[in-house]
Amino acid sequence: MSFTIEPLRWGGALALTGSYFALCAGIWRAQRGKRAAAAAPADWLVVYASQTGNAEFLAQRSAELLATGGLDARAACISTLDAAALAAATQVLFIASTYGEGDAPDTAAPFAGRLMAAGAELRHLHYAVLALGDTSYTNYCGFGRAVDTWLAAQGATRLFERIDVDRGDPAALADWQHHVGRLAGTADAPDWEAPAYGDWRIGARTLLNPGSAGAPLYRLALLPAGAALPAWEAGDLAQVSPPSNPEHPREYSIASIPTEGRLDLLVRLQRRDDGTPGAASGWLCEDATGDDVIRLRLRAHERFRLGANARRPLIAIGNGSGLAGLRALLKARIDGGMHDNWLLFGERNRARDFLLRDELQGWVDAGRIARLDLAFSRDQAESVYVQDVLRAQAALVVEWIERGAAVYVCGSLQGMAGGVHEALGEVLGQETLDALAAGGRYRRDVY
Ligand SMILES: Cc1cc2nc3c(=O)[nH]c(=O)nc-3n(C[C@H](O)[C@H](O)[C@H](O)COP(=O)(O)OP(=O)(O)OC[C@H]3O[C@@H](n4cnc5c(N)ncnc54)[C@H](O)[C@@H]3O)c2cc1C
Ligand SMILES: Cc1cc2nc3c(=O)[nH]c(=O)nc-3n(C[C@H](O)[C@H](O)[C@H](O)COP(=O)(O)O)c2cc1C
């Protein structure tokens, strides 16, 4: 265990390089095999490019709707769609969300980076695009639009005009459902409604960073009102519907696991430029009392669950409220007897922002976390962030990956996740990082 950043160990890194290339080749071979299996032809493919599961949910419903009309239809993740699969497909519906600043979701990086850059002959292909997005971002539905434009430029034929969906707008989704129903030749459209909200109450609310230079961050322990605690898995999300803006739910990473008997969130109080608190964070951190009803529903976040990585060593990287998702993953592993955990966490000052200090320190002391590296950006003259720790620990990162580790990143997209991605690319090589992502060993819950 270490709280300090050790000097670079390039010698070790170089020594590991040879065996490391062998590992990369292995990952690529495994991935190629998996892609070939996943891309078995169906008459209709519904391809989803999803980060947190909305596009995937809609793709599955769309494939089911096509199947009710007797069509041979299958939903498939865009990461399984290579040039050969696209050449073999004749009818494809794309459901694409947008991330970052108009970027593709993580799973679509190879499609966007390689396939779209290389171009393809797609005159045989008929397609339609459902683009998921949010008009509060500058590049609204950027990736869905890019996919639509690219397919048309490759000679593919639109079945109908692209439909853009602003924050899950029900009218736009009904329009898509209508079009897909027509393709299926059925008016028998089942309900695609997301699960209903439940009533929850705040059992406890604790300020985790008193005196911090940053905005206050609270731990909320939530309990279902008059009902049993529902099931969820580490990595999942909770959606809260704020009373002042109920039609736009906000997502929060769940920080606890069901056996703890409560659903914990770590919520940062947001303030707008005019000083007013954010709709959801203001409600959760300041306004709501233990008597108020919190409207909340759970969302399975398949891509951030431990899943096939449950028995691998875990490198957990994050900052600020991102500790929520990482804490749930660590707790699940520790309770399951998996102690091969390395947490890299960043905040501003050790004295004020060492979130969940006693618990994390206790896990380290008991050997439940093999290694804890903390980057407190403002405790020294020069800022230090988690990505700097990754670079400083390059040899160890390579060693963990070589031992089969998975990498989970949770927290802010601005600054942290981009910086971590860049550092991992430098330390491991971009191709290896892409292969880890494609193989489900590099997963992110970033916002
Ligand atoms: C997958 C995911 C996981 C997340 N996990 C967490 C988590 O674990 N913890 C956490 O704290 N957050 C998390 N978030 C962020 C969270 O969902 C909310 O975005 C956050 O709490 C802010 O919501 P709010 O309603 O308080 O603020 P909003 O009212 O939505 O305002 C947010 C910001 O938008 C701007 N803004 C919005 N409206 C106006 C306006 N009218 N005038 C001026 N400025 C405006 C301001 O900059 C403001 O600070 C996550 C997000 C995602 C997508
Ligand atoms: C961090 C973040 C960045 C986003 N960036 C954009 C964007 O640039 N343009 C846009 O239209 N939507 C953007 N969105 C909205 C998502 O595309 C939208 O919420 C979508 O429904 C997510 O679908 P998914 O669950 O399938 O990933 C962003 C959402 C998040 C959380």
Short mmCIF file of N, CA, C and O in Angstrom, two decimals, residues 11-123:
data_model
loop_
_atom_site.label_atom_id
_atom_site.label_comp_id
_atom_site.label_asym_id
_atom_site.label_seq_id
_atom_site.Cartn_x
_atom_site.Cartn_y
_atom_site.Cartn_z
N GLY A 11 12.68 0.62 -16.38
CA GLY A 11 13.38 -0.66 -16.56
C GLY A 11 12.40 -1.81 -16.49
O GLY A 11 12.35 -2.66 -17.37
N GLY A 12 11.59 -1.79 -15.44
CA GLY A 12 10.59 -2.85 -15.26
C GLY A 12 9.62 -2.89 -16.42
O GLY A 12 9.27 -3.96 -16.93
N ALA A 13 9.24 -1.71 -16.86
CA ALA A 13 8.27 -1.63 -17.96
C ALA A 13 8.84 -2.28 -19.21
O ALA A 13 8.17 -3.05 -19.89
N LEU A 14 10.11 -1.98 -19.49
CA LEU A 14 10.71 -2.54 -20.69
C LEU A 14 10.84 -4.06 -20.58
O LEU A 14 10.57 -4.79 -21.54
N ALA A 15 11.22 -4.52 -19.39
CA ALA A 15 11.38 -5.96 -19.19
C ALA A 15 10.07 -6.69 -19.45
O ALA A 15 10.06 -7.82 -19.92
N LEU A 16 8.97 -6.03 -19.16
CA LEU A 16 7.68 -6.70 -19.30
C LEU A 16 7.15 -6.65 -20.72
O LEU A 16 6.22 -7.35 -21.07
N THR A 17 7.77 -5.80 -21.56
CA THR A 17 7.18 -5.53 -22.87
C THR A 17 6.99 -6.78 -23.72
O THR A 17 5.96 -6.97 -24.34
N GLY A 18 8.02 -7.66 -23.72
CA GLY A 18 7.96 -8.84 -24.58
C GLY A 18 6.75 -9.71 -24.29
O GLY A 18 5.92 -9.95 -25.16
N SER A 19 6.61 -10.09 -23.02
CA SER A 19 5.49 -10.96 -22.67
C SER A 19 4.17 -10.21 -22.84
O SER A 19 3.13 -10.79 -23.12
N TYR A 20 4.26 -8.89 -22.73
CA TYR A 20 3.06 -8.08 -22.84
C TYR A 20 2.48 -8.13 -24.25
O TYR A 20 1.28 -8.24 -24.46
N PHE A 21 3.39 -8.09 -25.27
CA PHE A 21 2.91 -8.17 -26.64
C PHE A 21 2.19 -9.48 -26.88
O PHE A 21 1.17 -9.54 -27.57
N ALA A 22 2.71 -10.54 -26.26
CA ALA A 22 2.05 -11.85 -26.41
C ALA A 22 0.64 -11.78 -25.85
O ALA A 22 -0.31 -12.28 -26.44
N LEU A 23 0.50 -11.09 -24.71
CA LEU A 23 -0.82 -10.95 -24.09
C LEU A 23 -1.77 -10.21 -25.03
O LEU A 23 -2.90 -10.61 -25.24
N CYS A 24 -1.25 -9.10 -25.64
CA CYS A 24 -2.11 -8.31 -26.54
C CYS A 24 -2.59 -9.16 -27.71
O CYS A 24 -3.75 -9.11 -28.09
N ALA A 25 -1.67 -9.94 -28.25
CA ALA A 25 -2.05 -10.79 -29.38
C ALA A 25 -3.15 -11.75 -28.96
O ALA A 25 -4.12 -11.97 -29.68
N GLY A 26 -3.04 -12.25 -27.74
CA GLY A 26 -4.05 -13.17 -27.21
C GLY A 26 -5.40 -12.50 -27.11
O GLY A 26 -6.42 -13.05 -27.52
N ILE A 27 -5.40 -11.26 -26.59
CA ILE A 27 -6.66 -10.52 -26.45
C ILE A 27 -7.29 -10.32 -27.83
O ILE A 27 -8.47 -10.54 -28.03
N TRP A 28 -6.46 -9.93 -28.82
CA TRP A 28 -6.99 -9.69 -30.15
C TRP A 28 -7.61 -10.94 -30.76
O TRP A 28 -8.68 -10.89 -31.35
N ARG A 29 -6.89 -12.05 -30.57
CA ARG A 29 -7.41 -13.30 -31.13
C ARG A 29 -8.75 -13.66 -30.51
O ARG A 29 -9.70 -13.99 -31.20
N ALA A 30 -8.82 -13.51 -29.17
CA ALA A 30 -10.06 -13.83 -28.46
C ALA A 30 -11.18 -12.94 -28.96
O ALA A 30 -12.30 -13.38 -29.20
N GLN A 31 -10.88 -11.67 -29.17
CA GLN A 31 -11.89 -10.72 -29.61
C GLN A 31 -12.39 -11.04 -31.00
O GLN A 31 -13.56 -10.95 -31.29
N ARG A 32 -11.41 -11.42 -31.88
CA ARG A 32 -11.80 -11.71 -33.25
C ARG A 32 -12.78 -12.86 -33.28
O ARG A 32 -13.80 -12.83 -33.96
N GLY A 33 -12.47 -13.87 -32.46
CA GLY A 33 -13.34 -15.05 -32.39
C GLY A 33 -14.72 -14.67 -31.91
O GLY A 33 -15.73 -15.08 -32.45
N LYS A 34 -14.75 -13.80 -30.88
CA LYS A 34 -16.02 -13.39 -30.27
C LYS A 34 -16.86 -12.60 -31.28
O LYS A 34 -18.05 -12.81 -31.41
N ARG A 35 -16.16 -11.71 -32.05
CA ARG A 35 -16.88 -10.89 -33.02
C ARG A 35 -17.51 -11.77 -34.08
O ARG A 35 -18.64 -11.59 -34.47
N ALA A 36 -16.71 -12.75 -34.54
CA ALA A 36 -17.23 -13.62 -35.60
C ALA A 36 -18.48 -14.34 -35.12
O ALA A 36 -19.48 -14.42 -35.83
N ALA A 37 -18.44 -14.81 -33.86
CA ALA A 37 -19.60 -15.53 -33.33
C ALA A 37 -20.80 -14.60 -33.19
O ALA A 37 -21.91 -14.95 -33.53
N ALA A 38 -20.54 -13.36 -32.70
CA ALA A 38 -21.64 -12.45 -32.44
C ALA A 38 -22.28 -11.96 -33.73
O ALA A 38 -23.43 -11.55 -33.73
N ALA A 39 -21.54 -11.98 -34.83
CA ALA A 39 -22.06 -11.36 -36.03
C ALA A 39 -22.72 -12.37 -36.97
O ALA A 39 -22.80 -12.15 -38.16
N ALA A 40 -23.18 -13.50 -36.43
CA ALA A 40 -23.90 -14.46 -37.25
C ALA A 40 -25.08 -13.75 -37.91
O ALA A 40 -25.77 -12.98 -37.26
N PRO A 41 -25.30 -13.97 -39.22
CA PRO A 41 -26.26 -13.15 -39.94
C PRO A 41 -27.70 -13.35 -39.48
O PRO A 41 -28.11 -14.45 -39.13
N ALA A 42 -28.46 -12.25 -39.46
CA ALA A 42 -29.91 -12.30 -39.29
C ALA A 42 -30.45 -11.40 -40.39
O ALA A 42 -29.73 -10.55 -40.90
N ASP A 43 -31.72 -11.58 -40.81
CA ASP A 43 -32.27 -10.73 -41.87
C ASP A 43 -32.27 -9.27 -41.45
O ASP A 43 -32.03 -8.38 -42.23
N TRP A 44 -32.57 -9.05 -40.17
CA TRP A 44 -32.61 -7.70 -39.64
C TRP A 44 -31.68 -7.60 -38.43
O TRP A 44 -31.81 -8.38 -37.49
N LEU A 45 -30.78 -6.63 -38.48
CA LEU A 45 -29.93 -6.36 -37.32
C LEU A 45 -30.38 -5.05 -36.70
O LEU A 45 -30.65 -4.08 -37.42
N VAL A 46 -30.49 -5.03 -35.39
CA VAL A 46 -30.72 -3.76 -34.70
C VAL A 46 -29.45 -3.49 -33.90
O VAL A 46 -29.20 -4.15 -32.88
N VAL A 47 -28.65 -2.57 -34.40
CA VAL A 47 -27.33 -2.32 -33.84
C VAL A 47 -27.40 -1.18 -32.84
O VAL A 47 -27.92 -0.10 -33.17
N TYR A 48 -26.91 -1.40 -31.63
CA TYR A 48 -26.94 -0.31 -30.65
C TYR A 48 -25.54 0.17 -30.29
O TYR A 48 -24.61 -0.61 -30.14
N ALA A 49 -25.43 1.51 -30.17
CA ALA A 49 -24.22 2.17 -29.68
C ALA A 49 -24.64 2.87 -28.41
O ALA A 49 -25.23 3.94 -28.45
N SER A 50 -24.36 2.23 -27.27
CA SER A 50 -24.93 2.67 -26.00
C SER A 50 -23.83 2.82 -24.96
O SER A 50 -22.88 2.04 -24.95
N GLN A 51 -23.96 3.80 -24.07
CA GLN A 51 -23.02 3.90 -22.95
C GLN A 51 -23.66 3.38 -21.67
O GLN A 51 -23.11 2.53 -21.00
N THR A 52 -24.85 3.90 -21.36
CA THR A 52 -25.45 3.51 -20.08
C THR A 52 -26.69 2.63 -20.26
O THR A 52 -27.38 2.36 -19.28
N GLY A 53 -26.99 2.19 -21.48
CA GLY A 53 -28.00 1.17 -21.65
C GLY A 53 -29.31 1.60 -22.30
O GLY A 53 -30.12 0.75 -22.65
N ASN A 54 -29.54 2.91 -22.48
CA ASN A 54 -30.81 3.34 -23.10
C ASN A 54 -30.93 2.82 -24.53
O ASN A 54 -31.96 2.26 -24.90
N ALA A 55 -29.88 3.01 -25.32
CA ALA A 55 -29.93 2.57 -26.72
C ALA A 55 -30.06 1.04 -26.79
O ALA A 55 -30.78 0.51 -27.64
N GLU A 56 -29.40 0.37 -25.86
CA GLU A 56 -29.47 -1.09 -25.85
C GLU A 56 -30.89 -1.55 -25.53
O GLU A 56 -31.43 -2.45 -26.20
N PHE A 57 -31.52 -0.93 -24.55
CA PHE A 57 -32.90 -1.26 -24.19
C PHE A 57 -33.82 -1.09 -25.40
O PHE A 57 -34.62 -1.97 -25.73
N LEU A 58 -33.67 0.04 -26.10
CA LEU A 58 -34.54 0.32 -27.25
C LEU A 58 -34.25 -0.64 -28.41
O LEU A 58 -35.16 -1.03 -29.15
N ALA A 59 -32.97 -1.03 -28.55
CA ALA A 59 -32.62 -1.97 -29.63
C ALA A 59 -33.27 -3.33 -29.36
O ALA A 59 -33.79 -3.98 -30.28
N GLN A 60 -33.25 -3.73 -28.11
CA GLN A 60 -33.85 -5.02 -27.79
C GLN A 60 -35.37 -4.99 -28.04
O GLN A 60 -35.93 -5.92 -28.61
N ARG A 61 -36.01 -3.88 -27.63
CA ARG A 61 -37.45 -3.75 -27.85
C ARG A 61 -37.73 -3.73 -29.36
O ARG A 61 -38.69 -4.33 -29.84
N SER A 62 -36.88 -3.04 -30.14
CA SER A 62 -37.11 -2.93 -31.59
C SER A 62 -36.97 -4.30 -32.25
O SER A 62 -37.77 -4.66 -33.12
N ALA A 63 -35.94 -5.06 -31.82
CA ALA A 63 -35.74 -6.40 -32.40
C ALA A 63 -36.94 -7.30 -32.06
O ALA A 63 -37.43 -8.07 -32.89
N GLU A 64 -37.44 -7.17 -30.83
CA GLU A 64 -38.62 -7.96 -30.43
C GLU A 64 -39.83 -7.60 -31.28
O GLU A 64 -40.60 -8.47 -31.70
N LEU A 65 -39.98 -6.29 -31.55
CA LEU A 65 -41.12 -5.84 -32.35
C LEU A 65 -41.03 -6.40 -33.77
O LEU A 65 -42.03 -6.87 -34.33
N LEU A 66 -39.82 -6.38 -34.36
CA LEU A 66 -39.64 -6.96 -35.70
C LEU A 66 -39.97 -8.46 -35.65
O LEU A 66 -40.62 -8.98 -36.56
N ALA A 67 -39.54 -9.10 -34.57
CA ALA A 67 -39.78 -10.56 -34.46
C ALA A 67 -41.26 -10.87 -34.30
O ALA A 67 -41.73 -11.90 -34.82
N THR A 68 -42.03 -9.99 -33.64
CA THR A 68 -43.47 -10.26 -33.51
C THR A 68 -44.15 -10.24 -34.88
O THR A 68 -45.18 -10.85 -35.07
N GLY A 69 -43.54 -9.53 -35.83
CA GLY A 69 -44.06 -9.52 -37.20
C GLY A 69 -43.52 -10.69 -38.02
O GLY A 69 -43.68 -10.71 -39.24
N GLY A 70 -42.83 -11.62 -37.37
CA GLY A 70 -42.34 -12.81 -38.06
C GLY A 70 -40.99 -12.62 -38.73
O GLY A 70 -40.52 -13.49 -39.46
N LEU A 71 -40.33 -11.48 -38.50
CA LEU A 71 -39.04 -11.26 -39.14
C LEU A 71 -37.92 -11.85 -38.30
O LEU A 71 -38.02 -11.94 -37.07
N ASP A 72 -36.84 -12.23 -39.00
CA ASP A 72 -35.66 -12.78 -38.31
C ASP A 72 -34.80 -11.58 -37.89
O ASP A 72 -34.10 -10.99 -38.72
N ALA A 73 -34.91 -11.18 -36.62
CA ALA A 73 -34.26 -9.95 -36.17
C ALA A 73 -33.46 -10.20 -34.90
O ALA A 73 -33.84 -11.02 -34.07
N ARG A 74 -32.35 -9.45 -34.78
CA ARG A 74 -31.48 -9.64 -33.62
C ARG A 74 -30.86 -8.31 -33.25
O ARG A 74 -30.47 -7.53 -34.13
N ALA A 75 -30.78 -8.02 -31.95
CA ALA A 75 -30.07 -6.82 -31.50
C ALA A 75 -28.60 -7.18 -31.31
O ALA A 75 -28.29 -8.27 -30.86
N ALA A 76 -27.71 -6.25 -31.67
CA ALA A 76 -26.27 -6.51 -31.53
C ALA A 76 -25.55 -5.23 -31.17
O ALA A 76 -25.87 -4.15 -31.68
N CYS A 77 -24.56 -5.37 -30.30
CA CYS A 77 -23.76 -4.21 -29.92
C CYS A 77 -22.88 -3.80 -31.10
O CYS A 77 -22.35 -4.64 -31.82
N ILE A 78 -22.71 -2.51 -31.26
CA ILE A 78 -21.93 -1.99 -32.40
C ILE A 78 -20.49 -2.49 -32.35
O ILE A 78 -19.81 -2.55 -33.38
N SER A 79 -20.01 -2.88 -31.17
CA SER A 79 -18.63 -3.38 -31.08
C SER A 79 -18.47 -4.71 -31.80
O SER A 79 -17.36 -5.14 -32.08
N THR A 80 -19.59 -5.39 -32.09
CA THR A 80 -19.52 -6.67 -32.80
C THR A 80 -19.64 -6.49 -34.31
O THR A 80 -19.61 -7.48 -35.05
N LEU A 81 -19.82 -5.25 -34.74
CA LEU A 81 -20.09 -5.01 -36.17
C LEU A 81 -18.80 -4.62 -36.89
O LEU A 81 -18.35 -3.47 -36.80
N ASP A 82 -18.21 -5.55 -37.60
CA ASP A 82 -17.01 -5.22 -38.38
C ASP A 82 -17.38 -5.10 -39.86
O ASP A 82 -18.55 -5.23 -40.24
N ALA A 83 -16.38 -4.86 -40.70
CA ALA A 83 -16.64 -4.62 -42.13
C ALA A 83 -17.35 -5.82 -42.75
O ALA A 83 -18.27 -5.65 -43.56
N ALA A 84 -16.94 -7.03 -42.36
CA ALA A 84 -17.55 -8.23 -42.96
C ALA A 84 -19.02 -8.35 -42.58
O ALA A 84 -19.87 -8.66 -43.42
N ALA A 85 -19.33 -8.07 -41.32
CA ALA A 85 -20.72 -8.17 -40.86
C ALA A 85 -21.59 -7.14 -41.58
O ALA A 85 -22.73 -7.40 -41.95
N LEU A 86 -21.02 -5.96 -41.80
CA LEU A 86 -21.76 -4.90 -42.48
C LEU A 86 -21.98 -5.27 -43.95
O LEU A 86 -23.03 -5.00 -44.53
N ALA A 87 -20.96 -5.90 -44.55
CA ALA A 87 -21.07 -6.30 -45.96
C ALA A 87 -22.13 -7.39 -46.11
O ALA A 87 -22.82 -7.46 -47.13
N ALA A 88 -22.29 -8.23 -45.07
CA ALA A 88 -23.23 -9.34 -45.14
C ALA A 88 -24.66 -8.92 -44.80
O ALA A 88 -25.62 -9.59 -45.15
N ALA A 89 -24.80 -7.78 -44.11
CA ALA A 89 -26.14 -7.36 -43.65
C ALA A 89 -26.89 -6.67 -44.77
O ALA A 89 -26.30 -6.00 -45.61
N THR A 90 -28.20 -6.85 -44.78
CA THR A 90 -28.99 -6.16 -45.80
C THR A 90 -29.92 -5.12 -45.20
O THR A 90 -30.24 -4.12 -45.83
N GLN A 91 -30.36 -5.35 -43.95
CA GLN A 91 -31.26 -4.40 -43.31
C GLN A 91 -30.82 -4.16 -41.87
O GLN A 91 -30.80 -5.10 -41.06
N VAL A 92 -30.43 -2.94 -41.59
CA VAL A 92 -29.91 -2.65 -40.26
C VAL A 92 -30.57 -1.40 -39.68
O VAL A 92 -30.67 -0.37 -40.36
N LEU A 93 -31.06 -1.52 -38.47
CA LEU A 93 -31.53 -0.34 -37.73
C LEU A 93 -30.43 0.01 -36.74
O LEU A 93 -29.95 -0.86 -36.01
N PHE A 94 -30.03 1.29 -36.74
CA PHE A 94 -28.99 1.75 -35.81
C PHE A 94 -29.64 2.59 -34.72
O PHE A 94 -30.42 3.50 -35.02
N ILE A 95 -29.32 2.29 -33.48
CA ILE A 95 -29.77 3.13 -32.37
C ILE A 95 -28.52 3.63 -31.68
O ILE A 95 -27.77 2.85 -31.06
N ALA A 96 -28.25 4.93 -31.83
CA ALA A 96 -26.94 5.45 -31.44
C ALA A 96 -27.08 6.62 -30.48
O ALA A 96 -27.74 7.61 -30.79
N SER A 97 -26.43 6.51 -29.32
CA SER A 97 -26.39 7.64 -28.41
C SER A 97 -25.09 8.41 -28.64
O SER A 97 -24.21 7.96 -29.38
N THR A 98 -24.99 9.58 -28.03
CA THR A 98 -23.83 10.46 -28.21
C THR A 98 -23.24 10.78 -26.84
O THR A 98 -23.98 10.97 -25.89
N TYR A 99 -21.91 10.81 -26.76
CA TYR A 99 -21.24 11.10 -25.48
C TYR A 99 -20.17 12.16 -25.64
O TYR A 99 -19.93 12.65 -26.74
N GLY A 100 -19.56 12.51 -24.53
CA GLY A 100 -18.49 13.51 -24.56
C GLY A 100 -19.00 14.78 -25.18
O GLY A 100 -20.03 15.32 -24.79
N GLU A 101 -18.31 15.24 -26.19
CA GLU A 101 -18.79 16.43 -26.92
C GLU A 101 -19.10 16.01 -28.34
O GLU A 101 -18.34 16.28 -29.26
N GLY A 102 -20.20 15.29 -28.48
CA GLY A 102 -20.60 14.83 -29.80
C GLY A 102 -19.91 13.55 -30.22
O GLY A 102 -19.92 13.18 -31.40
N ASP A 103 -19.31 12.83 -29.26
CA ASP A 103 -18.53 11.63 -29.59
C ASP A 103 -19.39 10.37 -29.57
O ASP A 103 -20.51 10.36 -29.07
N ALA A 104 -18.78 9.30 -30.06
CA ALA A 104 -19.40 7.98 -30.00
C ALA A 104 -19.28 7.43 -28.58
O ALA A 104 -18.34 7.75 -27.87
N PRO A 105 -20.23 6.58 -28.15
CA PRO A 105 -20.05 5.86 -26.88
C PRO A 105 -18.79 4.97 -26.96
O PRO A 105 -18.33 4.66 -28.06
N ASP A 106 -18.29 4.55 -25.81
CA ASP A 106 -17.05 3.75 -25.78
C ASP A 106 -17.10 2.53 -26.68
O ASP A 106 -16.14 2.22 -27.37
N THR A 107 -18.25 1.84 -26.65
CA THR A 107 -18.34 0.58 -27.42
C THR A 107 -18.28 0.82 -28.92
O THR A 107 -18.06 -0.11 -29.69
N ALA A 108 -18.52 2.07 -29.35
CA ALA A 108 -18.55 2.36 -30.78
C ALA A 108 -17.23 2.93 -31.27
O ALA A 108 -17.10 3.27 -32.45
N ALA A 109 -16.22 3.02 -30.38
CA ALA A 109 -14.96 3.64 -30.77
C ALA A 109 -14.32 2.94 -31.98
O ALA A 109 -13.91 3.61 -32.93
N PRO A 110 -14.25 1.59 -32.01
CA PRO A 110 -13.63 0.96 -33.18
C PRO A 110 -14.44 1.22 -34.46
O PRO A 110 -13.85 1.49 -35.51
N PHE A 111 -15.77 1.19 -34.36
CA PHE A 111 -16.62 1.46 -35.53
C PHE A 111 -16.35 2.87 -36.05
O PHE A 111 -16.13 3.09 -37.23
N ALA A 112 -16.38 3.82 -35.10
CA ALA A 112 -16.21 5.23 -35.50
C ALA A 112 -14.79 5.49 -35.98
O ALA A 112 -14.58 6.21 -36.95
N GLY A 113 -13.83 4.89 -35.30
CA GLY A 113 -12.42 5.17 -35.61
C GLY A 113 -11.94 4.48 -36.87
O GLY A 113 -11.31 5.09 -37.71
N ARG A 114 -12.24 3.20 -37.01
CA ARG A 114 -11.65 2.43 -38.12
C ARG A 114 -12.60 2.32 -39.29
O ARG A 114 -12.30 2.72 -40.40
N LEU A 115 -13.81 1.76 -39.01
CA LEU A 115 -14.73 1.44 -40.11
C LEU A 115 -15.18 2.70 -40.83
O LEU A 115 -15.13 2.79 -42.05
N MET A 116 -15.59 3.69 -40.05
CA MET A 116 -16.09 4.91 -40.68
C MET A 116 -14.97 5.65 -41.40
O MET A 116 -15.18 6.26 -42.44
N ALA A 117 -13.75 5.58 -40.84
CA ALA A 117 -12.62 6.25 -41.49
C ALA A 117 -12.25 5.55 -42.79
O ALA A 117 -11.90 6.19 -43.78
N ALA A 118 -12.35 4.21 -42.78
CA ALA A 118 -11.91 3.45 -43.96
C ALA A 118 -12.92 3.53 -45.10
O ALA A 118 -12.57 3.47 -46.27
N GLY A 119 -14.20 3.67 -44.79
CA GLY A 119 -15.22 3.67 -45.84
C GLY A 119 -15.61 2.25 -46.21
O GLY A 119 -14.90 1.30 -45.89
N ALA A 120 -16.75 2.10 -46.86
CA ALA A 120 -17.24 0.78 -47.24
C ALA A 120 -18.21 0.92 -48.40
O ALA A 120 -18.78 1.98 -48.61
N GLU A 121 -18.35 -0.16 -49.14
CA GLU A 121 -19.32 -0.18 -50.25
C GLU A 121 -20.63 -0.76 -49.70
O GLU A 121 -20.70 -1.95 -49.40
N LEU A 122 -21.67 0.07 -49.56
CA LEU A 122 -22.88 -0.38 -48.86
C LEU A 122 -24.15 -0.19 -49.69
O LEU A 122 -25.22 0.06 -49.14
N ARG A 123 -24.02 -0.32 -51.02
CA ARG A 123 -25.20 -0.10 -51.86
C ARG A 123 -26.28 -1.14 -51.62
O ARG A 123 -27.45 -0.90 -51.92
#
